[in-house]
XYZ file of C-alpha atoms in Angstrom:
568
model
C 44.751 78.535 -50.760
C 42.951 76.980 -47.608
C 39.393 76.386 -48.481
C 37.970 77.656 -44.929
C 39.713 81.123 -45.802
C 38.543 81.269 -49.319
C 35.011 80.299 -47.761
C 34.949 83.573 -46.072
C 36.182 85.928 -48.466
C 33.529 84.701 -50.718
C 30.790 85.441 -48.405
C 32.091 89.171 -47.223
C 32.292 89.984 -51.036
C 28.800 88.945 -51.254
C 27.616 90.957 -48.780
C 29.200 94.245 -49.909
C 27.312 97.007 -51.676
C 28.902 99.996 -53.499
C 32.602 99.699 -55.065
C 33.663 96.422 -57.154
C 36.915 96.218 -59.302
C 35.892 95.401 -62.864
C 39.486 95.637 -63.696
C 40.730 91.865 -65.053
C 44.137 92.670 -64.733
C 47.220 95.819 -64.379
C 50.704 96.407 -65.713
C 51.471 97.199 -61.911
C 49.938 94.909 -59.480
C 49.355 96.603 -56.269
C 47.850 94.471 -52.486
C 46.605 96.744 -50.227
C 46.734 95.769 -46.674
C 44.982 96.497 -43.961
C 46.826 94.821 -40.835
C 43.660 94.426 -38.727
C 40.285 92.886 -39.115
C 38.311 92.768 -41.790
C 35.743 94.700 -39.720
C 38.068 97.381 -38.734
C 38.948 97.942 -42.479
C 36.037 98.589 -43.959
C 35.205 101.223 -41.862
C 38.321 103.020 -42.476
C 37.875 105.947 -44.529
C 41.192 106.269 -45.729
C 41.896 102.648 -46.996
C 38.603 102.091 -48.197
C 38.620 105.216 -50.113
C 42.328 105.234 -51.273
C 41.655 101.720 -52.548
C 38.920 102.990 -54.918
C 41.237 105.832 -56.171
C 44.145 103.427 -56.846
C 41.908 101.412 -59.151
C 40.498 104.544 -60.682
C 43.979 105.011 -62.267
C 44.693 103.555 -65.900
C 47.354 100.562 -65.152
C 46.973 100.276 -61.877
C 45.211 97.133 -60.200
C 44.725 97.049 -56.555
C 43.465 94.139 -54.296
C 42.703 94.346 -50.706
C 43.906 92.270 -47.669
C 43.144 91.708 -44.257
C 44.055 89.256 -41.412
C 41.018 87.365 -39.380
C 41.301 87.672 -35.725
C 41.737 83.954 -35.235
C 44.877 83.917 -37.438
C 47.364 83.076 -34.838
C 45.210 80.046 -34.093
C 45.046 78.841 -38.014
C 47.903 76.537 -39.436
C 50.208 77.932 -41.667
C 48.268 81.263 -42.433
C 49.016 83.215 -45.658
C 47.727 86.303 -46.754
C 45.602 86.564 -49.699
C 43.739 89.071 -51.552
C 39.921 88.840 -51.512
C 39.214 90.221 -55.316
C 41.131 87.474 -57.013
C 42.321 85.074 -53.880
C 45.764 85.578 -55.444
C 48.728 84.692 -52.840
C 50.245 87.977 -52.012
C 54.003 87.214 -53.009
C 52.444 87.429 -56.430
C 52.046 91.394 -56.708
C 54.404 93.884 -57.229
C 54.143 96.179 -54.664
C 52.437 95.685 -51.028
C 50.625 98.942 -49.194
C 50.222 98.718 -45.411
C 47.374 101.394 -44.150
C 48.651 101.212 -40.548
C 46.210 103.839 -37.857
C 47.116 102.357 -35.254
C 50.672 101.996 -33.673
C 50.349 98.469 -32.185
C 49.365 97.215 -35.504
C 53.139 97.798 -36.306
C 53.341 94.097 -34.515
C 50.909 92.577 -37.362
C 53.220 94.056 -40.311
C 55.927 92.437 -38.651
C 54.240 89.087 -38.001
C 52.466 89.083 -41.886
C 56.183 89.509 -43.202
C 57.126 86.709 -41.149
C 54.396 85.165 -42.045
C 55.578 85.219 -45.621
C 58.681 84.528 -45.615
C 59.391 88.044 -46.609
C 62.864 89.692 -45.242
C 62.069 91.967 -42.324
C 64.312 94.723 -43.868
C 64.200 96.856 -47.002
C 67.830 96.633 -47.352
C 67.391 93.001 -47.352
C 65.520 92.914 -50.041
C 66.201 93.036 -53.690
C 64.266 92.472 -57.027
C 63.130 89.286 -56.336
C 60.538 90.799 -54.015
C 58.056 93.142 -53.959
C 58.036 96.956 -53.089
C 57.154 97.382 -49.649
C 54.926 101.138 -49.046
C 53.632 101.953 -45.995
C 50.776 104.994 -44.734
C 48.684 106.261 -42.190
C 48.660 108.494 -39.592
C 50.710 105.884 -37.313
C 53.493 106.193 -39.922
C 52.995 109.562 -41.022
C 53.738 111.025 -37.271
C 56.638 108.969 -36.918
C 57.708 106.569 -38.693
C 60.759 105.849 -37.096
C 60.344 102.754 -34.929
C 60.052 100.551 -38.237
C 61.229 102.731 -40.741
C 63.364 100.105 -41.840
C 61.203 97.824 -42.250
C 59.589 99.703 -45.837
C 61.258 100.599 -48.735
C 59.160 104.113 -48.865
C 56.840 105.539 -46.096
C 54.084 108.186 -47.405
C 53.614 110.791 -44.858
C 50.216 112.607 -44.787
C 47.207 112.763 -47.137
C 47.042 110.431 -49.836
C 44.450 111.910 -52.378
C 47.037 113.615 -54.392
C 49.770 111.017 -53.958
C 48.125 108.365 -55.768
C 48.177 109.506 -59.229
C 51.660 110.536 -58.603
C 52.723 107.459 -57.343
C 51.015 105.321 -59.428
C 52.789 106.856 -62.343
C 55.973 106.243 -61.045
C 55.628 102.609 -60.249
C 54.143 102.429 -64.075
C 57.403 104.355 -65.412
C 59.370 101.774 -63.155
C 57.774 99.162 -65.186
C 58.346 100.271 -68.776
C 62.026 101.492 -68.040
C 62.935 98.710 -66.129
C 64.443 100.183 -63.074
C 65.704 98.543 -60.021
C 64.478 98.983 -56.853
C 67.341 101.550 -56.040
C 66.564 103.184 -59.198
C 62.948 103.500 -58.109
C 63.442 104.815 -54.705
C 65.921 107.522 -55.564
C 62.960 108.693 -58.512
C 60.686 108.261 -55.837
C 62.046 110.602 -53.272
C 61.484 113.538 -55.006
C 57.747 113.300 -54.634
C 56.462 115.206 -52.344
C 55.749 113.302 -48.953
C 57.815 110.164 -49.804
C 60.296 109.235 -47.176
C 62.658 106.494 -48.124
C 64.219 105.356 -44.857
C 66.819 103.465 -46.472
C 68.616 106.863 -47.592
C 68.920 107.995 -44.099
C 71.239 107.133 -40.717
C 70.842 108.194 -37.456
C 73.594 109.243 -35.048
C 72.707 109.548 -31.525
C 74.371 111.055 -28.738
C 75.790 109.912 -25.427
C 72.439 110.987 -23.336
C 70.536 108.169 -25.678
C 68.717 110.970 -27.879
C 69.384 111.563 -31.653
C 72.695 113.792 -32.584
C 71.830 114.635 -36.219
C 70.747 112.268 -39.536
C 72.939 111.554 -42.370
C 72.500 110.490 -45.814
C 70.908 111.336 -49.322
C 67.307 112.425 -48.332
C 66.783 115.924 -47.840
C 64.490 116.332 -44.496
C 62.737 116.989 -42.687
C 59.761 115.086 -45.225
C 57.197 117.532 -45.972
C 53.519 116.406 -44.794
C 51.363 116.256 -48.073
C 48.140 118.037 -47.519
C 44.622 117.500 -49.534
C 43.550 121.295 -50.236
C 40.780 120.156 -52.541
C 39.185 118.735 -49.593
C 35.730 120.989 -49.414
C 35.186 120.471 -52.763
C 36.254 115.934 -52.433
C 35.100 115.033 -49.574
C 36.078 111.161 -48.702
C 33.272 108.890 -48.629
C 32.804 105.222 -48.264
C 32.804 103.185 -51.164
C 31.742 99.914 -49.761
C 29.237 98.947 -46.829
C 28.410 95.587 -45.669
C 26.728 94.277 -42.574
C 30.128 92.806 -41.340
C 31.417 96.423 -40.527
C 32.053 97.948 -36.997
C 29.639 100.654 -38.542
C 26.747 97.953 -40.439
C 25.514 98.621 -43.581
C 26.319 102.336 -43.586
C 28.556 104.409 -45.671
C 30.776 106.824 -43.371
C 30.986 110.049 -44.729
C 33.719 112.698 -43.659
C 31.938 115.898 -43.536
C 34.782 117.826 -42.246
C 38.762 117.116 -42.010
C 40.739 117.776 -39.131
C 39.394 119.937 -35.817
C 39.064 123.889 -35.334
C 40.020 123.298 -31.583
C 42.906 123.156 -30.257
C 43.323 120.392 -27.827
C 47.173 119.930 -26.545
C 46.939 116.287 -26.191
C 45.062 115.640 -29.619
C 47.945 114.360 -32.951
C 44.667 114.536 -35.479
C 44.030 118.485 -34.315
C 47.758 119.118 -35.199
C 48.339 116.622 -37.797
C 45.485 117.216 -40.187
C 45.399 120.938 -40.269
C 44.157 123.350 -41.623
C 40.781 122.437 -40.801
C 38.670 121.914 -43.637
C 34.758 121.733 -43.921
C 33.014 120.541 -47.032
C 29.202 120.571 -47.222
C 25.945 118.058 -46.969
C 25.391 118.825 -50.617
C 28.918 118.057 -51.736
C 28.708 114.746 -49.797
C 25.209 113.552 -51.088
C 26.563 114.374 -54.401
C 29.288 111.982 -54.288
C 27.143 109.354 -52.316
C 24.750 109.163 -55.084
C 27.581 108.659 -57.213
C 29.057 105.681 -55.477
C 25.779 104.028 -54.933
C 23.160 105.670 -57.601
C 19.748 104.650 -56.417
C 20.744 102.296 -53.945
C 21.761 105.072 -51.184
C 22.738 103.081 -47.859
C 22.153 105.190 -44.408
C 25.115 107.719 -44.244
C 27.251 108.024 -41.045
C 28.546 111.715 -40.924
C 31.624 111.393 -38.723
C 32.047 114.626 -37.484
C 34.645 115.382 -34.795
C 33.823 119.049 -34.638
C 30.800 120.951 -35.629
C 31.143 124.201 -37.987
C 28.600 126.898 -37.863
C 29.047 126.961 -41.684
C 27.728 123.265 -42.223
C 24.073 123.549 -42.547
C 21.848 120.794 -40.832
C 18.544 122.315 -41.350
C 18.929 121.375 -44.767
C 18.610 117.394 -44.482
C 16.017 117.235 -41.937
C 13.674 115.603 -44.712
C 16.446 112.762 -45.095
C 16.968 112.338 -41.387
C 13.307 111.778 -40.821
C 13.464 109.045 -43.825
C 16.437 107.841 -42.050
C 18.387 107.876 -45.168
C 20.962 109.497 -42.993
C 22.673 108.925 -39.311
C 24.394 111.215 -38.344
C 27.353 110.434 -35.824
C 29.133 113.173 -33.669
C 32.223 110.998 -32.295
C 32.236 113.170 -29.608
C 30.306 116.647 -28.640
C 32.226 119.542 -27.928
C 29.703 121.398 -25.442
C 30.664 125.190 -27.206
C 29.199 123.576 -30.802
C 26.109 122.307 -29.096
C 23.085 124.522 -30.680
C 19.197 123.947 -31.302
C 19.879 122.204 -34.379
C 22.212 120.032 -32.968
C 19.863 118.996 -29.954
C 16.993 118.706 -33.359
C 19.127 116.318 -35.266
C 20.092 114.209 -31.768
C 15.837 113.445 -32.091
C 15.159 113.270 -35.506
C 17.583 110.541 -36.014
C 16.642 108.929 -32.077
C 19.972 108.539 -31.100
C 20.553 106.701 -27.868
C 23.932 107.427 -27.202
C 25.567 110.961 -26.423
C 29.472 110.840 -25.910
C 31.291 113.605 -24.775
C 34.711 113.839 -23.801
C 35.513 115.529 -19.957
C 38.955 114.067 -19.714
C 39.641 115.057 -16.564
C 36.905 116.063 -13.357
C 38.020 119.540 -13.134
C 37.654 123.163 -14.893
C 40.949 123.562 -14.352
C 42.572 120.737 -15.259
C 40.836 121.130 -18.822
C 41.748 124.655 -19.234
C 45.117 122.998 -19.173
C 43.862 120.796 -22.493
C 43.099 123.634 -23.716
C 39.058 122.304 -23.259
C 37.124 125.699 -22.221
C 33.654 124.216 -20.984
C 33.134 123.479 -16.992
C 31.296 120.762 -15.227
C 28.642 123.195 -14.869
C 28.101 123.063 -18.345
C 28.448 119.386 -18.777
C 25.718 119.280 -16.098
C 23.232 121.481 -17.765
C 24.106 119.541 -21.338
C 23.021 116.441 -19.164
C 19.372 118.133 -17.718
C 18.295 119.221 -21.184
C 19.115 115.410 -22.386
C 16.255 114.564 -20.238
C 14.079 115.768 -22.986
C 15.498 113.577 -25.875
C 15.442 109.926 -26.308
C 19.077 109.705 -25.513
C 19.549 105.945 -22.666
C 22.938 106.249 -22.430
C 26.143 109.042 -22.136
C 29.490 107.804 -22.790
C 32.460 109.845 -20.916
C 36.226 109.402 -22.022
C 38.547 110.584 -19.377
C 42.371 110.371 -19.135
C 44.488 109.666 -16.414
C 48.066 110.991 -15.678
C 47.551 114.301 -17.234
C 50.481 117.181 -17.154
C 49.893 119.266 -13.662
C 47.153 116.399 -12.781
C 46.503 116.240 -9.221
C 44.401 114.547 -6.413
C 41.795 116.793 -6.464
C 41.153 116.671 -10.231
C 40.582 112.713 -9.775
C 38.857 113.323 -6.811
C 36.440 115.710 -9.169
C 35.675 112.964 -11.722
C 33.950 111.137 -8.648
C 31.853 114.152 -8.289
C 31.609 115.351 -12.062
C 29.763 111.453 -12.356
C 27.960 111.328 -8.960
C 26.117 114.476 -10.077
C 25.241 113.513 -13.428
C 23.436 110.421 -11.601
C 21.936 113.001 -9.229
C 20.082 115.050 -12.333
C 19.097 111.820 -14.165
C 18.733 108.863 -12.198
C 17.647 106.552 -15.031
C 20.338 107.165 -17.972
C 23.483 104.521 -18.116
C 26.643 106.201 -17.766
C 29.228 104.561 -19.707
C 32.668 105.652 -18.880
C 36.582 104.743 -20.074
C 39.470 105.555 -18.093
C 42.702 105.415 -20.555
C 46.688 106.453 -19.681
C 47.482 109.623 -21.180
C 49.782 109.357 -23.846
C 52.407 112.374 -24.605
C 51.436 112.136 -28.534
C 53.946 113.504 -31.294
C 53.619 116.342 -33.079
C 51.438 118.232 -30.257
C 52.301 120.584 -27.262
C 52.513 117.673 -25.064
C 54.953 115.749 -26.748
C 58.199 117.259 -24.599
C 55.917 115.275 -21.713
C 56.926 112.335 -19.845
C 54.404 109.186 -19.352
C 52.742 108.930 -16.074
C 54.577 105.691 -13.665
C 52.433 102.807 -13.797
C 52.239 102.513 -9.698
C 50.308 105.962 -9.731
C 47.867 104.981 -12.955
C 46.957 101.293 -11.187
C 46.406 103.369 -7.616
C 44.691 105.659 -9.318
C 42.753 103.189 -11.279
C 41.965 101.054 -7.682
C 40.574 104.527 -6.434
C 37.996 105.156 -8.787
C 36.855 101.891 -8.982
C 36.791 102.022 -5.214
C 34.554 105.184 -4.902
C 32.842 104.824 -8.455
C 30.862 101.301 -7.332
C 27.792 103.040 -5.511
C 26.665 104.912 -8.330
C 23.535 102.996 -9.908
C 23.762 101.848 -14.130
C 27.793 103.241 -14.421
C 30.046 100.930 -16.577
C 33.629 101.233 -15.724
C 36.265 100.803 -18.500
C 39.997 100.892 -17.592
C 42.799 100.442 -20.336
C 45.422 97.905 -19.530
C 48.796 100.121 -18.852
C 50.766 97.552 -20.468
C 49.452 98.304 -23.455
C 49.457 102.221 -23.294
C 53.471 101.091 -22.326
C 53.558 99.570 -25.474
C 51.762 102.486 -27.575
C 54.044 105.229 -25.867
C 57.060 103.383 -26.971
C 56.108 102.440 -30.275
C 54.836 105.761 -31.461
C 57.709 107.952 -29.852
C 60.392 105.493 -30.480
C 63.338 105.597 -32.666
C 64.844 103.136 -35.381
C 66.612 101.434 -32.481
C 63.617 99.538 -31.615
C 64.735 97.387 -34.572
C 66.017 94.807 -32.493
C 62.442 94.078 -31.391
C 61.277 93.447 -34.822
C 63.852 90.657 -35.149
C 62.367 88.821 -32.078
C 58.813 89.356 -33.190
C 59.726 87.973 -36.916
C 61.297 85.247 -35.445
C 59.096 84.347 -32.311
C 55.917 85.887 -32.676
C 53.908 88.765 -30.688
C 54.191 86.999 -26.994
C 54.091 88.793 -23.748
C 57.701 86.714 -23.184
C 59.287 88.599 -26.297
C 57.901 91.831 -25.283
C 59.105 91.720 -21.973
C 62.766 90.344 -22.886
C 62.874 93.386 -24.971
C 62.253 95.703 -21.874
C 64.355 94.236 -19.760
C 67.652 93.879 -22.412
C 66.444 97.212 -23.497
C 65.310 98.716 -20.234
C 66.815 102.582 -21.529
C 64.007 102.249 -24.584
C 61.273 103.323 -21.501
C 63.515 105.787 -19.837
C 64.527 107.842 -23.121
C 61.257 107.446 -24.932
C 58.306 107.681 -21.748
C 59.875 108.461 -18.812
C 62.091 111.386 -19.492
C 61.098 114.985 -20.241
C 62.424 116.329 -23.362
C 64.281 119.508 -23.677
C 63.019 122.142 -25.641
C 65.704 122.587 -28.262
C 66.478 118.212 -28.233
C 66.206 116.674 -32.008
C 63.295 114.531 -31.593
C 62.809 111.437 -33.650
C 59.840 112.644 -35.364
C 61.258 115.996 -36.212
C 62.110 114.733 -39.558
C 58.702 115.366 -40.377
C 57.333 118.450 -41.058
C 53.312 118.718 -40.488
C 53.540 122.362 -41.066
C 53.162 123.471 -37.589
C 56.119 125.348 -36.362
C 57.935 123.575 -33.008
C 58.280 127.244 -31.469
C 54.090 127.526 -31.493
C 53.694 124.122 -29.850
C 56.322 125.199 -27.247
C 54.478 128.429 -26.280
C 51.180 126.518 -26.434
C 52.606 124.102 -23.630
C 53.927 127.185 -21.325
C 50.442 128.685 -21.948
C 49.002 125.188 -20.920
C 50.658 125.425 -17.766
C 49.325 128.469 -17.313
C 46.136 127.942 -17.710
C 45.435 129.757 -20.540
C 42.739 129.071 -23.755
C 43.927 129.072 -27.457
C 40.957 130.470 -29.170
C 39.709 127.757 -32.375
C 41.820 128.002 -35.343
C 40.433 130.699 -38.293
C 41.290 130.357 -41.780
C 44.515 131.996 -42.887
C 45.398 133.328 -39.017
C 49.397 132.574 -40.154
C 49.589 131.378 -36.050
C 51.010 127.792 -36.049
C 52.859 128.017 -39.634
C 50.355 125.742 -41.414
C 48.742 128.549 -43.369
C 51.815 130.581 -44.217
C-alpha cells in the first residue's frame, strides 16, 4: 500500500468521534464504497449509517472506502479500506452507495482501476460480489445495470439483516455466484440485472423485458422510521458538515413538488421526534454529545421545537433547514433561526413568478418571499441563498424576466444582506410528474444564462452561480438512460473520464440525447425506469402533470389519503 495514502487514512481515523469497528475479523467480508470524497461520505446519512448496521450483524465485517480528489493525479491508485488498509480485491463482496448519478463514472473508473471486469456476466468466482444502492440506482438503475451483480432499490434498514444472512448462507453452503443471485432475488427490493433483457422498438424506446426476474422490483420502504430515526455515527472535522452529527428528523417531504425524485421516491412521509433522536444520539456518543445538525427538508407541525430551546441556547444542537418552505415558517421557526444565530437563510423560488411555481406545484408568491425577507431584518441572518431553475415546463420570458425583479426587490427591502443565488438546468427527474418532459436546448439555457448575468450585475453584494450545461447534459442522460449506454462504460474503463471520450460517445451515439432529453415521452411509452415500482401509481403522476399545466395546487400529502398508491 502507498505510504502517502496510508498516511492519510491514519490521520482521518484519528480525528473521528462516535462509531469504531471492534470487530477483528467476519466469515463474510464486506468493503463499502463510497465513490466520492472522503468529505462527501461522511456526511452521508445513508452510508454512514448503513455501515454501522452492517457491522452490527453477527458475521458480518464491513470496511469503508473512499477515493481522494487528487486520485487521477496519483500513480497507480488502488483502493483500500481505511479500518484495516486491506487491498480491496481481498473481500468478498464490494457495496457502492452511489447519490449521485455522475458518480456512476467513478464506479466505472475504480473497477478499472482494479483490474476488475466491467461486467457481472464477466465475472465468475474468482471475484467478488459486486452490490450497488442509493437513490441514483434505486430510480433507475438502468444505465449500468450491468455493471452489478445485484442492485438494492430503496431503503436499506430492513435489507441488511436480510442480506447479510444470505451472503452468510452463501458461505456455509457453498454456492456459486449464480446460485446466490437466483436466492437473492427473492428478497424484497433486490434487482439482479443479469436475469433480465431488454427489447426495444424501432422508435429507439423499450418494447418489453425478458427473462427470469419478475418486475417491476418493488421499492423497499423503512416503516419503522418514527420510531429509528437515522443518525450519524461518526463526526470529524474533515466533513462537509465539521464535527457535527446529522440527524434526520423527518424522511421524505409532505409537499408535493413535480420536479422533486426525493418527494416521490421516499414516500410516505414520515416524522420521528426530537426525543427519539436525542435518544439515539446519546447512544452513539454517551457523554460525549457532538452539536447535532437536524436536516430537515420540510417542517411538521407535529415536531415540537419548543422543547429543545434549553439545548439550542447551549448550542448542543444546530439545527439546519436545507431549505424553508415559506407555508411552514411559524414563530418558533423564526425563534430557533436566533437562538442558534444562524447566518444563512436558503429558500428555494425556482422560478421569478407566482405562476410559474403554481406550475411546481410551489403555492407561496413573491409577495410572500418579500415579507419573509423584511421580518429577516430582525434576526442575525447576513446572507439568503436562492436556488432557481432554468428551462422549466411552460417557462417563459416573463418568468425570467421576474427573477430580475423577485432579486432587485429583495435588495430594495434590505440593502445590506448578501444574496447568494444558483441558477441550475432543470432536469425532467424519474419517477415524478415531470419525467414525460423533454430537457430544455442548450442555446436557450446559455442565452438565458448571458441575460441574467447581463441585468443581474447592478445589484450590490449578489453572487451569481450558473451550472455548467454540459454537465446537467451528462446528468439527464445518465439518470434517464437505458442499458444501451453500456458502450460508454467500455470507453471510460478503458480510457478514463475525459471530455474526448464523452464527446465521442455523443457524437457515435448522437440518438442517446434525442431519445433520452430531447424527446417528449408518450403517456402510455414503457419507460426504462418503469421496472421499478416506488409505489406511486403512473396514472397519479400523469394527472398531476395535466393539473401542472393547469395551474393547479396538490394540497400536502396526509397519512393514509390512498391518492398516489403509496398508502394502499
Amino acid at each position: 500500500m502507498n505510504w502517502k495514502l496510508k498516511k492519510e487514512i491514519i490521520e482521518k481515523l484519528e480525528k473521528e468521534k462516535g462509531y469504531k469497528v471492534t470487530k477483528r475479523g467476519g466469515d463474510v467480508n464486506l468493503l463499502f464504497i463510497y465513490p466520492n470524497e472522503y468529505s462527501t461520505s461522511v456526511n452521508n446519512l445513508g452510508y454512514t449509517g448503513l455501515y454501522k448496521l452492517l457491522n452490527d450483524q453477527e458475521g458480518i465485517l464491513c470496511e469503508r472506502a473512499y477515493i481522494p480528489s487528487d486520485w487521477k493525479r496519483r500513480e497507480n491508485f488502488k483502493v483500500y479500506s481505511m479500518e484495516t488498509f486491506r487491498s480491496a480485491k481481498d473481500f468478498d463482496v464490494w457495496l457502492f452507495s452511489v447519490s449521485f448519478e455522475l458518480d456512476f463514472f467513478n464506479v466505472i473508473q475504480i473497477l478499472s482501476m482494479e483490474k476488475i471486469p466491467i461486467l457481472s456476466k464477466e465475472r465468475d468466482d474468482s471475484f467478488p460480489i459486486i452490490i450497488g444502492g442509493g437513490i441514483a440506482l434505486s430510480s433507475n438503475p438502468e444505465p449500468i445495470s450491468e455493471v452489478f451483480d445485484l442492485v438494492f432499490i430503496g431503503e436499506g434498514e430492513d435489507f441488511i439483516e436480510e442480506m447479510s444472512l444470505m451472503l452468510l448462507t452463501k458461505r456455509e453452503n457453498n454456492w456459486d455466484k449464480k446460485r446466490f443471485l437466483i436466492e437473492a432475488q427473492n428478497i424484497e427490493g433486490v434487482y439482479v440485472p443479469s436475469f433480465l433483457s431488454a427489447v426495444y422498438n424501432k422508435d429507439g424506446g423499450i418494447e418489453k423485458y425478458m427473462g427470469s426476474q419478475k418486475i417491476p422490483i418493488k421499492r423497499r420502504i423503512y416503516l419503522n422510521f418514527p420510531e429509528d430515526p437515522m443518525v450519524s455515527p461518526i463526526v470529524t472535522d474533515e466533513a462537509a458538515f465539521s464535527d457535527m452529527a446529522l440527524c434526520e428528523l423527518v424522511r421524505g417531504c409532505k409537499y408535493q413538488c413535480r420536479f422533486c425524485l426525493a418527494g416521490y421516491f421516499y414516500r410516505p412521509y414520515r416524522a420521528s421526534s426530537i426525543d427519539k433522536v436525542y435518544k439515539k444520539v446519546k447512544e452513539l456518543y454517551e457523554e460525549q454529545i457532538p452539536k447535532l445538525g437536524f436536516i430537515v427538508p420540510t417542517i411538521d407541525q407535529s415536531i415540537k421545537f419548543k422543547g429543545i430551546g434549553s439545548y439550542l441556547k447551549s448550542e448542543e444542537i444546530i439545527i439546519s433547514f436545507s431549505s424553508l418552505r415559506l407555508e411552514d415558517i411559524t414563530s418558533d421557526i423564526l425563534d430557533i433561526i436566533g437562538l442558534t444565530n444562524q447566518k444563512t437563510v436558503t429558500i428555494a423560488p425556482e422560478t421569478g413568478s407566482d405562476r410559474l411555481r403554481r406550475v411546481l406545484n410551489k403555492k407561496f408568491t413573491n409577495e410572500d418571499i418579500l415579507n419573509f425577507v423584511e421580518i429577516l431584518k430582525d434576526y442575525p441572518v447576513n446572507t439568503i441563498k436562492l436556488y432557481f431553475m432554468l428551462g422549466l415546463p411552460t417557462e417563459e420570458e416573463e418568468d425570467i424576466q421576474k427573477i430580475v425583479e423577485l432579486i432587485t426587490n429583495i435588495r430594495k427591502i434590505n440593502k445590506n444582506i448578501e444574496i447568494s443565488t444558483s441558477f441550475s438546468t432543470f432536469i425532467p427527474k424519474v419517477h415524478t410528474p415531470f419525467q414525460w418532459e423533454k430537457l430544455a436546448e442548450k442555446e436557450y439555457i446559455l442565452e438565458t444564462q448571458k441575460f441574467l448575468k447581463k441585468n443581474l450585475k447592478e445589484i450590490s453584494k449578489l453572487k451569481i452561480e450558473m451550472k455548467d450545461y454540459y454537465w446537467s447534459l451528462w446528468q439527464g442522460i445518465l439518470s434517464r438512460g437505458d442499458r444501451r449506454i453500456g458502450s460508454l462504460w467500455n470507453h471510460i474503463y478503458k480510457d478514463g473520464l475525459k471530455k474526448n471520450v464523452l464527446q465521442k460517445f455523443l457524437e457515435e451515439d448522437s440518438w442517446a440525447k434525442e431519445v433520452y432529453l430531447y424527446k417528449e415521452k408518450g403517456s402510455t411509452e414503457y419507460l426504462p425506469w418503469d421496472i421499478i415500482d416506488t409505489g406511486v401509481k403512473k396514472e397519479y403522476l400523469w394527472k398531476e402533470r395535466e393539473k401542472a399545466y393547469r395551474g393547479e395546487i396538490t394540497l400536502p400529502c396526509t397519512q393514509n389519503c390512498k391518492m398516489c398508491g403509496v398508502c394502499t
